[in-house]
mmCIF file of C-alpha atoms in Angstrom:
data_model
loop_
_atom_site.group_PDB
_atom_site.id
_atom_site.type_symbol
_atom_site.label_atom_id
_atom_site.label_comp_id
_atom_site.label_asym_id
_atom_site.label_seq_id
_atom_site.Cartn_x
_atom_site.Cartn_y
_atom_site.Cartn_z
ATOM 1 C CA UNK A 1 96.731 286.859 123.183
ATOM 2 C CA UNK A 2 93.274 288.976 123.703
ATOM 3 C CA UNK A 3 92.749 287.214 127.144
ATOM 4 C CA UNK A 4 96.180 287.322 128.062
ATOM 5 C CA UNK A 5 95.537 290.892 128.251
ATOM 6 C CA UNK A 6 92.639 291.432 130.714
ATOM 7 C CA UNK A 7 94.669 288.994 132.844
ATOM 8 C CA UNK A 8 97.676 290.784 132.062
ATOM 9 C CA UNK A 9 95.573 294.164 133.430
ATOM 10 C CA UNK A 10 94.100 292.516 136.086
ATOM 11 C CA UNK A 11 97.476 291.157 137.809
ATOM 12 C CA UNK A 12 98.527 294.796 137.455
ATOM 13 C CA UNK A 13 95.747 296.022 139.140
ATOM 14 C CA UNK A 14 95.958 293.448 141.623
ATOM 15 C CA UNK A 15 99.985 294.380 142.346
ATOM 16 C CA UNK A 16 98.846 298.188 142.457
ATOM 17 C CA UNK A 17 96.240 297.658 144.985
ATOM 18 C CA UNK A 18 98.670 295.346 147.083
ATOM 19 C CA UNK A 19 101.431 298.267 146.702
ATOM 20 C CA UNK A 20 99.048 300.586 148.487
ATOM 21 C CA UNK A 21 97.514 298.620 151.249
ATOM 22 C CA UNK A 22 101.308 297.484 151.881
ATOM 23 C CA UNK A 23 102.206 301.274 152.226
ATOM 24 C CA UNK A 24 99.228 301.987 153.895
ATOM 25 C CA UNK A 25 99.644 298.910 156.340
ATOM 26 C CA UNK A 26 103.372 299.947 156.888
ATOM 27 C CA UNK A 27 102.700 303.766 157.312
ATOM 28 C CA UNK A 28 100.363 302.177 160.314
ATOM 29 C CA UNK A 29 103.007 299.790 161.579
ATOM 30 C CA UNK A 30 105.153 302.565 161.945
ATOM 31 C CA UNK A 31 103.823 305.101 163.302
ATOM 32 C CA UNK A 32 102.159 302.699 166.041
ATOM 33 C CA UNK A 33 105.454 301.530 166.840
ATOM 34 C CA UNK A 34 106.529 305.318 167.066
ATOM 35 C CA UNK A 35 103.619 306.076 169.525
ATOM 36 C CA UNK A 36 104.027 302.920 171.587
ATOM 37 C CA UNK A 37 107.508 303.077 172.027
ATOM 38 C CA UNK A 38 107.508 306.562 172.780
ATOM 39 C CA UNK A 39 104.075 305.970 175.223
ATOM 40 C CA UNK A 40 106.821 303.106 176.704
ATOM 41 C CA UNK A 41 109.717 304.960 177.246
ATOM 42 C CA UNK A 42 107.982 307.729 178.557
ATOM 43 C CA UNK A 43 105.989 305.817 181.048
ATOM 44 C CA UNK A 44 109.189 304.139 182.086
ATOM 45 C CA UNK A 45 110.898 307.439 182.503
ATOM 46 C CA UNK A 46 108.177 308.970 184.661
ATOM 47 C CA UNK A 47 107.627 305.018 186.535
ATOM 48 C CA UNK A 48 111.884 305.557 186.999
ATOM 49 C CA UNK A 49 111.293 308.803 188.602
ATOM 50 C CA UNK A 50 108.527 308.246 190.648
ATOM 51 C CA UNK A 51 110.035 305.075 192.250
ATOM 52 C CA UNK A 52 113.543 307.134 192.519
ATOM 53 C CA UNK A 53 111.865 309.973 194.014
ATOM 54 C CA UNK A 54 109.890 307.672 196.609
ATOM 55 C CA UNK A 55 113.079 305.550 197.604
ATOM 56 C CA UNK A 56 115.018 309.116 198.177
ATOM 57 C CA UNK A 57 112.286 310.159 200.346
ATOM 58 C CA UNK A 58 111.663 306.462 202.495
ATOM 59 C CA UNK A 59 115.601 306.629 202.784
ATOM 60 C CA UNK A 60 115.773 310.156 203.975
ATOM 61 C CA UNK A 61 113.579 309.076 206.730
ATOM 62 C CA UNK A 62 114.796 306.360 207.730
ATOM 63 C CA UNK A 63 118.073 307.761 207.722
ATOM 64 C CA UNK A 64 116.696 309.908 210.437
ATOM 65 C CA UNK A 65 114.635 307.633 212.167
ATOM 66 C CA UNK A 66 117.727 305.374 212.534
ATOM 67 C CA UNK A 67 119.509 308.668 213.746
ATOM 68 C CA UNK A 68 116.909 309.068 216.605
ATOM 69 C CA UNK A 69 116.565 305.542 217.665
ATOM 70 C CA UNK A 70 120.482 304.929 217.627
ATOM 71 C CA UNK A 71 121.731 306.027 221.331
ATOM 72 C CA UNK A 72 125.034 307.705 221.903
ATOM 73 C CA UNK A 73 127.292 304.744 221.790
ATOM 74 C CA UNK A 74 124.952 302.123 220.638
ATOM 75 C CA UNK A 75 126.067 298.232 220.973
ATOM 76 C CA UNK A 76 125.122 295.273 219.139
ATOM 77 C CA UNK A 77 121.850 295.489 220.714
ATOM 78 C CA UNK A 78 120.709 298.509 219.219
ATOM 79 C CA UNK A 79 121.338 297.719 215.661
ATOM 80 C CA UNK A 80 119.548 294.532 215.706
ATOM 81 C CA UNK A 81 116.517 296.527 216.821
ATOM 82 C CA UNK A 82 116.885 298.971 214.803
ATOM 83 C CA UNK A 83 117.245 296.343 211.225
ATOM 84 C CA UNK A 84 114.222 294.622 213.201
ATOM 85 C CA UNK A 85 112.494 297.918 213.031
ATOM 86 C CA UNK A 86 113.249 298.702 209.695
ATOM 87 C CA UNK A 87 112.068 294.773 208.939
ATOM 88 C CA UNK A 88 109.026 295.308 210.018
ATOM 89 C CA UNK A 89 108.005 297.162 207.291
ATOM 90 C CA UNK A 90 108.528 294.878 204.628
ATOM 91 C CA UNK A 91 108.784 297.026 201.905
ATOM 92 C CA UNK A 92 112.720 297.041 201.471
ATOM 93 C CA UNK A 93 115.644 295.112 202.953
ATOM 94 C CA UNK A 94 118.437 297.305 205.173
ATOM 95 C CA UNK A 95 122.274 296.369 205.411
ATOM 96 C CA UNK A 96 123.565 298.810 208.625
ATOM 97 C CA UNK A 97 127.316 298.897 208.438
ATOM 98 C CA UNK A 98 129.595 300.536 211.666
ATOM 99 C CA UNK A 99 133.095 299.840 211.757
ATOM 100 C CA UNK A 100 135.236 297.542 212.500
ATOM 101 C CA UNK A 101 132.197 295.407 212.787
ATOM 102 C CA UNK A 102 130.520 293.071 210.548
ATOM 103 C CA UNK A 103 127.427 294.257 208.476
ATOM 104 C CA UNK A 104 123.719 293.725 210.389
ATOM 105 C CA UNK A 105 121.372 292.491 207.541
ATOM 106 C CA UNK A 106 117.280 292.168 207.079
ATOM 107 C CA UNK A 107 117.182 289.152 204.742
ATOM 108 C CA UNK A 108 118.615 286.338 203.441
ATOM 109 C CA UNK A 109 120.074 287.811 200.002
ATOM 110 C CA UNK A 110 121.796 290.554 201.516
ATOM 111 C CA UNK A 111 125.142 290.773 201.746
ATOM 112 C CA UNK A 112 128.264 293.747 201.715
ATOM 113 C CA UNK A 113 129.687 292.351 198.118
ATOM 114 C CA UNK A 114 126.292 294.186 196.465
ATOM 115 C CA UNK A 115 127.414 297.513 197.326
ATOM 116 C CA UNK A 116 129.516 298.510 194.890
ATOM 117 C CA UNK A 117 132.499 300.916 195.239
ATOM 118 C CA UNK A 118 131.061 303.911 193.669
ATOM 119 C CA UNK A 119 127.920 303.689 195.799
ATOM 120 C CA UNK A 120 130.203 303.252 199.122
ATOM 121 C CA UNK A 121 132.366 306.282 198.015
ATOM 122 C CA UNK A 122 129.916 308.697 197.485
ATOM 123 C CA UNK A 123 128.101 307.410 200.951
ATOM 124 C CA UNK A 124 131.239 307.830 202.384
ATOM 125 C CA UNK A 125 131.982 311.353 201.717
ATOM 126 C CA UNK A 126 128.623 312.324 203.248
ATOM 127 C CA UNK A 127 126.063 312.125 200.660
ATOM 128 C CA UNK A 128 122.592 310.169 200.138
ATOM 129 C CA UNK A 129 123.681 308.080 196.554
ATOM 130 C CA UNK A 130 121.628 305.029 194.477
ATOM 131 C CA UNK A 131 122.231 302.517 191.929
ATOM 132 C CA UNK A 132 120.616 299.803 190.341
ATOM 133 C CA UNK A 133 121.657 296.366 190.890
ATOM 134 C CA UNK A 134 120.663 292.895 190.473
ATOM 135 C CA UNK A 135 119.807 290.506 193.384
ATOM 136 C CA UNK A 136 119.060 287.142 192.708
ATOM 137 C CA UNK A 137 118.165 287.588 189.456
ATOM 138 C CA UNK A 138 115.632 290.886 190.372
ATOM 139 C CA UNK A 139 116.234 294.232 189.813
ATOM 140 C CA UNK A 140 116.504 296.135 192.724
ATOM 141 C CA UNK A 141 117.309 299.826 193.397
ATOM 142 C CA UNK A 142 119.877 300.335 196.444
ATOM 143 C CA UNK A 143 119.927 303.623 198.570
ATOM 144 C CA UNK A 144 122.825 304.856 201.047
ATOM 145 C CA UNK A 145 123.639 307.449 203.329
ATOM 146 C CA UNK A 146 125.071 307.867 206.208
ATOM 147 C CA UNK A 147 124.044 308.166 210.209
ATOM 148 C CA UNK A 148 125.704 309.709 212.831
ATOM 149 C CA UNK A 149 128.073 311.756 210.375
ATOM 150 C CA UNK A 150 129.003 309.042 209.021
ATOM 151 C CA UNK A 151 130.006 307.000 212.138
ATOM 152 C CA UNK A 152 127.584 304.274 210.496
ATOM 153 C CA UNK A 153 126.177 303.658 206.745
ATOM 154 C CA UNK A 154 122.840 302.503 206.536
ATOM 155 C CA UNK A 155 122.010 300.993 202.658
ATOM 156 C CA UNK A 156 118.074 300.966 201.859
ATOM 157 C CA UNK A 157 117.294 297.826 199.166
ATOM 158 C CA UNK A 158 113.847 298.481 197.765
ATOM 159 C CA UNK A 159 112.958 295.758 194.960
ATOM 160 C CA UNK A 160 111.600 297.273 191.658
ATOM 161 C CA UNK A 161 109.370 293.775 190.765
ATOM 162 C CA UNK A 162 106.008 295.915 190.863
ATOM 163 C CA UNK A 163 106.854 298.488 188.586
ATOM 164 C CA UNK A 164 108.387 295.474 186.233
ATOM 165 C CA UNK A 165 105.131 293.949 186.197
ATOM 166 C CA UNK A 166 103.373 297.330 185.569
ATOM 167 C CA UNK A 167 105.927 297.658 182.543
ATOM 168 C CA UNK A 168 105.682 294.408 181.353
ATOM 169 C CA UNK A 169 101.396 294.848 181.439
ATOM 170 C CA UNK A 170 101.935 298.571 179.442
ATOM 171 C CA UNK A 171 104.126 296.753 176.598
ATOM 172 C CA UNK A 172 101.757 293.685 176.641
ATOM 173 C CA UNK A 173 98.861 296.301 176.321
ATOM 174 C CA UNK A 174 100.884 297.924 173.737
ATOM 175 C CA UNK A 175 101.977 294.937 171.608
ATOM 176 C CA UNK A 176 98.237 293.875 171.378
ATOM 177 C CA UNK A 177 97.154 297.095 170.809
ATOM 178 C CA UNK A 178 99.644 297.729 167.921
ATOM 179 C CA UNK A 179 98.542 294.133 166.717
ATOM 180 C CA UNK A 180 94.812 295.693 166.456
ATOM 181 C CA UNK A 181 96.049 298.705 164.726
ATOM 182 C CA UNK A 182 97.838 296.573 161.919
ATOM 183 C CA UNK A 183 95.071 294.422 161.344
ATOM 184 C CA UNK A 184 92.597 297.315 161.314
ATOM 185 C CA UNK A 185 95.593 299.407 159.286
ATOM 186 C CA UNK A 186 95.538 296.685 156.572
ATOM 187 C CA UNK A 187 91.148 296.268 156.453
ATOM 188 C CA UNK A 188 91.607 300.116 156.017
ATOM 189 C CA UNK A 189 94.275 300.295 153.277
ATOM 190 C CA UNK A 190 92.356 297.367 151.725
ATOM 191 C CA UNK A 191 89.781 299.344 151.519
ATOM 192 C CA UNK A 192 91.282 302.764 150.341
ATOM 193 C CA UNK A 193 92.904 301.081 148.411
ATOM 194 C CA UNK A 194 90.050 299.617 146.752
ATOM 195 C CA UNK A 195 88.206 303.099 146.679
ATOM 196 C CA UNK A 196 91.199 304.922 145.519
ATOM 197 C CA UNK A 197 92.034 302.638 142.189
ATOM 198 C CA UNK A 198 88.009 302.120 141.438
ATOM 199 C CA UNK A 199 88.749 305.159 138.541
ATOM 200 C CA UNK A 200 92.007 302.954 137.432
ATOM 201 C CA UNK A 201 89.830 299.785 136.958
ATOM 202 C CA UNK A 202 86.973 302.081 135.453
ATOM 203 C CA UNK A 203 89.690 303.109 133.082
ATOM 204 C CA UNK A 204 91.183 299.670 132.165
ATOM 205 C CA UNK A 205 87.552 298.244 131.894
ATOM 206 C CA UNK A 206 86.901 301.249 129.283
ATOM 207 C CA UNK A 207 90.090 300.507 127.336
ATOM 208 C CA UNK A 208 89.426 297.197 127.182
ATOM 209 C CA UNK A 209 85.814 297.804 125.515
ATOM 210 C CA UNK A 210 87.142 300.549 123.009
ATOM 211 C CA UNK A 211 89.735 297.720 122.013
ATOM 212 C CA UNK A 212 87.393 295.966 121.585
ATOM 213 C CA UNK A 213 85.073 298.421 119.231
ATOM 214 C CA UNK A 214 82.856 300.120 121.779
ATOM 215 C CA UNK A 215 83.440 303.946 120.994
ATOM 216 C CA UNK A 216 80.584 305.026 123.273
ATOM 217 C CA UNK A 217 81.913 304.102 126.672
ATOM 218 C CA UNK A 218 82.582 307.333 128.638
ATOM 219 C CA UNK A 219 84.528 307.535 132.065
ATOM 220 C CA UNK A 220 83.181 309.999 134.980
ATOM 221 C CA UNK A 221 85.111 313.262 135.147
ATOM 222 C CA UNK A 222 85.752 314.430 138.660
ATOM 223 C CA UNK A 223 87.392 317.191 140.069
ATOM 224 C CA UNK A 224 90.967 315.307 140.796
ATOM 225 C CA UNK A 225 93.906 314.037 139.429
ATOM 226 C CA UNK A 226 91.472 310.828 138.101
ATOM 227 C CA UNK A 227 89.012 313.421 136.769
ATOM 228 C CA UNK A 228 91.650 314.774 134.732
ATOM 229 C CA UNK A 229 92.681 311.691 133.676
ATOM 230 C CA UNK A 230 88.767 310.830 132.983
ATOM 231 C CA UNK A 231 88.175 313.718 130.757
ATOM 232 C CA UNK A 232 91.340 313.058 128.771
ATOM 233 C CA UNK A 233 89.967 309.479 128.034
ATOM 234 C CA UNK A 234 86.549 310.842 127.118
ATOM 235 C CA UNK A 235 88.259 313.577 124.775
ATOM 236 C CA UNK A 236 90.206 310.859 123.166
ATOM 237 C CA UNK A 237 87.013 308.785 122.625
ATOM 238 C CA UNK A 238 84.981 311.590 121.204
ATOM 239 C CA UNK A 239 87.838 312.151 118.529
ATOM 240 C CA UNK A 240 88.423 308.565 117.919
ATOM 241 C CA UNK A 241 84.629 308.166 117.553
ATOM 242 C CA UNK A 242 84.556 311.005 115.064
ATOM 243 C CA UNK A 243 87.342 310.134 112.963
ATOM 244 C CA UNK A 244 85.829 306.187 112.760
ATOM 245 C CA UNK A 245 82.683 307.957 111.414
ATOM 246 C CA UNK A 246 84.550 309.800 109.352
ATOM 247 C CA UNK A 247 86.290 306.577 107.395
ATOM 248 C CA UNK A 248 82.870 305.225 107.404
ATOM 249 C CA UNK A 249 81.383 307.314 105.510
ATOM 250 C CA UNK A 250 84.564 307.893 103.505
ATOM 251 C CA UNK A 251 84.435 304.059 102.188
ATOM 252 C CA UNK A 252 80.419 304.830 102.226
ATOM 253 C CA UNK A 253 81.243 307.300 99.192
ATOM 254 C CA UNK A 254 83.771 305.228 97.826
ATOM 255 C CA UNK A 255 81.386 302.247 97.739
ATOM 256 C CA UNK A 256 78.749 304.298 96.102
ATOM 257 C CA UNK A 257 81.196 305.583 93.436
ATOM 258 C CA UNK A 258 82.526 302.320 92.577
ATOM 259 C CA UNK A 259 78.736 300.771 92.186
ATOM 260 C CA UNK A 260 77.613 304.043 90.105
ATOM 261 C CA UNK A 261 80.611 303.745 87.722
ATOM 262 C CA UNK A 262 80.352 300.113 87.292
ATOM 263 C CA UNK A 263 76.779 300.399 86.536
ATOM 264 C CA UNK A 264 77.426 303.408 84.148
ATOM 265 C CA UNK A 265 79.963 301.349 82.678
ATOM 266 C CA UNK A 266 78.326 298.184 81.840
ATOM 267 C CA UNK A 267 75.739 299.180 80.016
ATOM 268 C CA UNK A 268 78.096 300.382 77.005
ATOM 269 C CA UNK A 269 80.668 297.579 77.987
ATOM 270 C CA UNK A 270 78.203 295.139 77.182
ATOM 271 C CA UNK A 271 77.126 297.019 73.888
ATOM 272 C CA UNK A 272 80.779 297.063 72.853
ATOM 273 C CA UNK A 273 80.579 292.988 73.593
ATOM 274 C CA UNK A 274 77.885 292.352 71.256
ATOM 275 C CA UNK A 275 79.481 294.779 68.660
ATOM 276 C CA UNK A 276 82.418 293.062 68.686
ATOM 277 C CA UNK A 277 81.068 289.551 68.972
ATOM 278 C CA UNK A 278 79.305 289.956 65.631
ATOM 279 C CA UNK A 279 82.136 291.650 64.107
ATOM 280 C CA UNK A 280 84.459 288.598 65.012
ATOM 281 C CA UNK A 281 81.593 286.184 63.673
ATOM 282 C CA UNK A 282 81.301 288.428 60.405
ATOM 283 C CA UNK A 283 84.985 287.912 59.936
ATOM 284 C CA UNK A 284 84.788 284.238 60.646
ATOM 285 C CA UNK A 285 82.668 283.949 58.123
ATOM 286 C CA UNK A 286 83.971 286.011 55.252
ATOM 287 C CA UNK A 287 87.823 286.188 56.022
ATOM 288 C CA UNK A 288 87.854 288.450 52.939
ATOM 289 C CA UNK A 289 85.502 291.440 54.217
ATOM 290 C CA UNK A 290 89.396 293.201 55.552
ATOM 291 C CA UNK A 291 93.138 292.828 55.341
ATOM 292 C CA UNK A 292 94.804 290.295 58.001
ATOM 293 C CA UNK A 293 95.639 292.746 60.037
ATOM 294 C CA UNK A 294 92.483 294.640 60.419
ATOM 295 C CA UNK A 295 91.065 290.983 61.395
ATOM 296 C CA UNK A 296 94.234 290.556 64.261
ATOM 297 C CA UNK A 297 93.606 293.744 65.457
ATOM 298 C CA UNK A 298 89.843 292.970 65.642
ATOM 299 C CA UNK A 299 90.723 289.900 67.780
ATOM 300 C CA UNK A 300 93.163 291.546 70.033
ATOM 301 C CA UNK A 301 90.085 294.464 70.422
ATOM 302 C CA UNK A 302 87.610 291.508 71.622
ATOM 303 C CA UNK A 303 89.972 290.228 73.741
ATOM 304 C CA UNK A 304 90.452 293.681 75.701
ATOM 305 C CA UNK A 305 86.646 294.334 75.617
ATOM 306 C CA UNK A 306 86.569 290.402 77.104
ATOM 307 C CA UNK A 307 89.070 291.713 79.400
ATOM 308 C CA UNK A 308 87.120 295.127 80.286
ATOM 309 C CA UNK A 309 83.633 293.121 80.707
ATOM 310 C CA UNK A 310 84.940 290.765 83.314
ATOM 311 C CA UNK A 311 86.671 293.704 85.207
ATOM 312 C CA UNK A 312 82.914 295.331 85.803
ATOM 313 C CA UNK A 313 81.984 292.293 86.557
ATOM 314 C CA UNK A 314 84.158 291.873 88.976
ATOM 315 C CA UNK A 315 83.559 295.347 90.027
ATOM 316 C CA UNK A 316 79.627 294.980 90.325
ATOM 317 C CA UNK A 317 80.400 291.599 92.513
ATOM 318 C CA UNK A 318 82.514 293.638 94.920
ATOM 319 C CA UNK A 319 80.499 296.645 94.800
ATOM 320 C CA UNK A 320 77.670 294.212 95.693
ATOM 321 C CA UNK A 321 79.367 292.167 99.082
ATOM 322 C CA UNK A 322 80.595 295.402 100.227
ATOM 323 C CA UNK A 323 77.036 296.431 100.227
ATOM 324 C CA UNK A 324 76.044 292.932 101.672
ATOM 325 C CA UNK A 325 73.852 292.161 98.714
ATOM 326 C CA UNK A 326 74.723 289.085 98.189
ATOM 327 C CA UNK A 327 75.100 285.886 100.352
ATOM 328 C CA UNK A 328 78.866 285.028 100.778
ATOM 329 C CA UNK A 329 79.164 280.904 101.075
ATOM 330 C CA UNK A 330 82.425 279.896 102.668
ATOM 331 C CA UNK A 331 83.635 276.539 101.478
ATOM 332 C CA UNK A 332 87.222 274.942 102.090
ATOM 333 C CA UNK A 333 89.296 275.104 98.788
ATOM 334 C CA UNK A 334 92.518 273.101 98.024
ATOM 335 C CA UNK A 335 94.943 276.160 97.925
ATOM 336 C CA UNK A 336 97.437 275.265 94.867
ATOM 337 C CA UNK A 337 95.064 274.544 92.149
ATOM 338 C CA UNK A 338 93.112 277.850 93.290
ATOM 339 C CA UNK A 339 96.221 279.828 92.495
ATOM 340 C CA UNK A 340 97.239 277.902 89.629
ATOM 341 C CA UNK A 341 93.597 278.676 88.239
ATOM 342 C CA UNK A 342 93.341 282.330 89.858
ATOM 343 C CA UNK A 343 96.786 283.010 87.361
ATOM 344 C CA UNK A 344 95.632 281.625 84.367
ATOM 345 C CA UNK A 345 92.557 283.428 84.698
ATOM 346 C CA UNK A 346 94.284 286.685 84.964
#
């Protein structure tokens, strides 16, 4: 049981000390995934905008560029030059629709059926409109508007795979960089966790040796919540200390009383011995010095004085281990014929 305790203390300060690196570790986790998501999001939101912003503009110029290049009644000619133009650049595919005519494409993966209806609408009432839409697989933001008052509908494809890949490198960035900051989070609450429960194992360590008898251990008072709890313990020791001093020299006294008395008394116990001894043998000898029962009280009186000299005996032997006067031997005793001869004694 006494070393089930340390271990018992131990496990508990073991659990503690987990309990506050694990808050510490999760207060990290968190608010790293609060900053990188929000750093994410935000970068995405601004990366959305900027690549928005540049596809309006590219569209609004090309929109006019195809206006100036187009002639009055352009043929089939003229919009295959003018996709060609447009192709050149290779920075965005271009679907040019006129009517009653089929589309004229730059690419392979181009085709009418990605425009949707709400895109074609609002191009068709004479407005500049986008979406996002997926070709083969890759996200790609789509741009309208229309040319010649809307004799023809030009639609602007500009794929969005480099600002993916500039995503996808920010959230790597972040992932590993959150992966730091949890392994340095837990080394840190590790280690405050180590500083801040160095008072609690102070504490247990000095409750362990008062248990055990040492009333001089004394804890560090600070100025916190530990130093508080420090000077409490020391307060507790000083009393505890006092009042064990105290009982010792209370039993001190005690012990000293007991070995005066019994030394006052067996002086004139053993005089009343050897005056009653010789009465009795008087007696023996001349039965008819006193009635019969003068001579039975005489025996019953030796008896009691018997009685009384093996009490301060008894007395002086205590008196004398509590003292440690005398060598105590320690020798194994059968235990029923000890009683049996303990009670007949008494």
């Amino acid at each position: 049981m006494a070393g089930s305790a340390p271990r018992h203390q131990s496990a508990a300060r073991h659990s503690l000390a987990r309990r506050v690196a694990l808050i510490f570790v999760a207060a990290v986790v968190i608010t790293a995934l609060a900053l990188a998501l929000s750093a994410y999001f935000i970068s995405k939101a601004a990366q959305d905008q900027e690549a928005l912003d540049k596809a309006l503009t590219q569209s609004r110029f090309n929109l006019f560029l195809a206006d100036s290049m187009l002639p009055e009644a352009p043929d089939e000619t003229d919009y295959e030059r003018l996709v060609d133009a447009f192709q050149i650049r290779g920075e965005f595919a271009t679907l040019i629709e006129v009517e009653d005519a089929p589309p004229y494409v730059s690419g392979f993966n181009v085709t009418r059926e990605l425009i949707t209806a709400e895109l074609a609408s609002k191009v068709a009432e004479g407005r500049i409109g986008y979406q996002t839409i997926q070709v083969s697989d890759r996200q790609t933001l789509v741009v309208g508007g229309p040319v010649r008052s809307g004799e023809v509908t030009a639609y602007f494809f500009y794929p969005q795979d480099a600002r993916l890949a500039g995503l996808a490198t920010l959230r790597n960035i972040l992932l590993i960089a959150g992966a730091i900051l949890t392994v340095l989070g837990a080394i840190a609450g590790y280690l405050l966790a180590k500083r801040l429960l160095r008072p609690v194992r102070q504490a247990s360590k000095a409750a362990v040796q008062m248990s055990q008898g040492d009333l001089d251990i004394r804890l560090p008072a600070g100025s916190d919540e530990f130093g508080v709890l420090a000077a409490s313990f020391n307060r507790m020791a000083e009393n505890l200390q006092a009042k064990m001093l105290d009982l010792e020299a209370g039993q001190a006294r005690e012990r000293r009383f007991v070995a005066d008395v019994t030394h006052e008394l067996r002086t004139p116990v053993s005089a009343l011995v050897g005056e009653a001894s010789l009465l009795r043998s008087k007696l023996e000898s001349d039965p008819s010095v006193c009635a019969p029962e003068v001579a039975r009280l005489v025996g019953m009186v030796n008896t009691d004085i018997g009685r009384l000299r093996q009490l301060v005996d008894d007395l002086l032997e205590i008196s004398r281990l509590d003292a440690q006067a005398a060598d105590t031997v320690l020798e194994p005793v059968q235990l029923r014929p000890f009683l049996a001869q303990l009670v007949q004694v008494r």
